[in-house]
Structures are given as C-alpha cells and as structure tokens.
Amino acid sequence: MAVYGCGPLTGRNASLYLAHLGFCLWLILTFVSLTEKETSK
C-alpha cells in the first residue's frame, strides 16, 4: 500500500486519501467520545 501524502493527489488518489482521512478522524472521535463516557461515570 502506498504511503499517503507522497505523490500527486489527483483523481482516484485524492478520493482515496480523503476517504482514509475521514475514516481516521471518525475513529479518533468515536474513541474519544467512548473514553469520555467511561471516565464520566
């Protein structure tokens, strides 16, 4: 798998990069909200 951020982000590469970025952000936000719920108990 290619390293993200290397090479031109055009066409398919750009959409793949954005999808990967969005998925990572979603995972981080979900993890943070879950840990906050656990610690607030």
mmCIF file with all atom_site columns, C-alpha atoms in Angstrom:
data_model
loop_
_atom_site.group_PDB
_atom_site.id
_atom_site.type_symbol
_atom_site.label_atom_id
_atom_site.label_alt_id
_atom_site.label_comp_id
_atom_site.label_asym_id
_atom_site.label_entity_id
_atom_site.label_seq_id
_atom_site.pdbx_PDB_ins_code
_atom_site.Cartn_x
_atom_site.Cartn_y
_atom_site.Cartn_z
_atom_site.occupancy
_atom_site.B_iso_or_equiv
_atom_site.pdbx_formal_charge
_atom_site.auth_seq_id
_atom_site.auth_comp_id
_atom_site.auth_asym_id
_atom_site.auth_atom_id
_atom_site.pdbx_PDB_model_num
ATOM 1  C CA . MET A 1 1  ? 0.000   0.000  0.000  1.00 0.00 ? 1  MET A CA 1
ATOM 2  C CA . ALA A 1 2  ? 1.257   3.417  -0.930 1.00 0.00 ? 2  ALA A CA 1
ATOM 3  C CA . VAL A 1 3  ? 2.201   5.922  1.724  1.00 0.00 ? 3  VAL A CA 1
ATOM 4  C CA . TYR A 1 4  ? -0.416  8.666  1.975  1.00 0.00 ? 4  TYR A CA 1
ATOM 5  C CA . GLY A 1 5  ? 0.865   12.154 1.248  1.00 0.00 ? 5  GLY A CA 1
ATOM 6  C CA . CYS A 1 6  ? 3.513   11.009 -1.239 1.00 0.00 ? 6  CYS A CA 1
ATOM 7  C CA . GLY A 1 7  ? 2.863   11.770 -4.884 1.00 0.00 ? 7  GLY A CA 1
ATOM 8  C CA . PRO A 1 8  ? 0.227   13.913 -6.552 1.00 0.00 ? 8  PRO A CA 1
ATOM 9  C CA . LEU A 1 9  ? -3.269  13.790 -5.106 1.00 0.00 ? 9  LEU A CA 1
ATOM 10 C CA . THR A 1 10 ? -5.237  13.674 -8.335 1.00 0.00 ? 10 THR A CA 1
ATOM 11 C CA . GLY A 1 11 ? -8.362  11.800 -9.350 1.00 0.00 ? 11 GLY A CA 1
ATOM 12 C CA . ARG A 1 12 ? -8.650  8.449  -7.603 1.00 0.00 ? 12 ARG A CA 1
ATOM 13 C CA . ASN A 1 13 ? -5.737  9.116  -5.255 1.00 0.00 ? 13 ASN A CA 1
ATOM 14 C CA . ALA A 1 14 ? -7.412  12.235 -3.895 1.00 0.00 ? 14 ALA A CA 1
ATOM 15 C CA . SER A 1 15 ? -10.708 10.479 -3.161 1.00 0.00 ? 15 SER A CA 1
ATOM 16 C CA . LEU A 1 16 ? -8.893  7.554  -1.539 1.00 0.00 ? 16 LEU A CA 1
ATOM 17 C CA . TYR A 1 17 ? -6.840  9.942  0.583  1.00 0.00 ? 17 TYR A CA 1
ATOM 18 C CA . LEU A 1 18 ? -9.916  11.894 1.679  1.00 0.00 ? 18 LEU A CA 1
ATOM 19 C CA . ALA A 1 19 ? -11.806 8.700  2.497  1.00 0.00 ? 19 ALA A CA 1
ATOM 20 C CA . HIS A 1 20 ? -8.853  7.430  4.541  1.00 0.00 ? 20 HIS A CA 1
ATOM 21 C CA . LEU A 1 21 ? -8.555  10.773 6.333  1.00 0.00 ? 21 LEU A CA 1
ATOM 22 C CA . GLY A 1 22 ? -12.266 10.903 7.121  1.00 0.00 ? 22 GLY A CA 1
ATOM 23 C CA . PHE A 1 23 ? -12.247 7.338  8.419  1.00 0.00 ? 23 PHE A CA 1
ATOM 24 C CA . CYS A 1 24 ? -9.277  8.068  10.697 1.00 0.00 ? 24 CYS A CA 1
ATOM 25 C CA . LEU A 1 25 ? -10.959 11.196 12.062 1.00 0.00 ? 25 LEU A CA 1
ATOM 26 C CA . TRP A 1 26 ? -14.187 9.246  12.659 1.00 0.00 ? 26 TRP A CA 1
ATOM 27 C CA . LEU A 1 27 ? -12.280 6.533  14.538 1.00 0.00 ? 27 LEU A CA 1
ATOM 28 C CA . ILE A 1 28 ? -10.486 9.082  16.718 1.00 0.00 ? 28 ILE A CA 1
ATOM 29 C CA . LEU A 1 29 ? -13.698 10.972 17.522 1.00 0.00 ? 29 LEU A CA 1
ATOM 30 C CA . THR A 1 30 ? -15.541 7.747  18.352 1.00 0.00 ? 30 THR A CA 1
ATOM 31 C CA . PHE A 1 31 ? -12.700 6.585  20.597 1.00 0.00 ? 31 PHE A CA 1
ATOM 32 C CA . VAL A 1 32 ? -12.529 9.946  22.387 1.00 0.00 ? 32 VAL A CA 1
ATOM 33 C CA . SER A 1 33 ? -16.286 10.076 22.998 1.00 0.00 ? 33 SER A CA 1
ATOM 34 C CA . LEU A 1 34 ? -16.274 6.496  24.316 1.00 0.00 ? 34 LEU A CA 1
ATOM 35 C CA . THR A 1 35 ? -13.402 7.156  26.707 1.00 0.00 ? 35 THR A CA 1
ATOM 36 C CA . GLU A 1 36 ? -15.071 10.371 27.921 1.00 0.00 ? 36 GLU A CA 1
ATOM 37 C CA . LYS A 1 37 ? -18.278 8.437  28.675 1.00 0.00 ? 37 LYS A CA 1
ATOM 38 C CA . GLU A 1 38 ? -16.299 5.842  30.618 1.00 0.00 ? 38 GLU A CA 1
ATOM 39 C CA . THR A 1 39 ? -14.409 8.403  32.699 1.00 0.00 ? 39 THR A CA 1
ATOM 40 C CA . SER A 1 40 ? -17.517 10.497 33.454 1.00 0.00 ? 40 SER A CA 1
ATOM 41 C CA . LYS A 1 41 ? -19.236 7.574  35.201 1.00 0.00 ? 41 LYS A CA 1
#
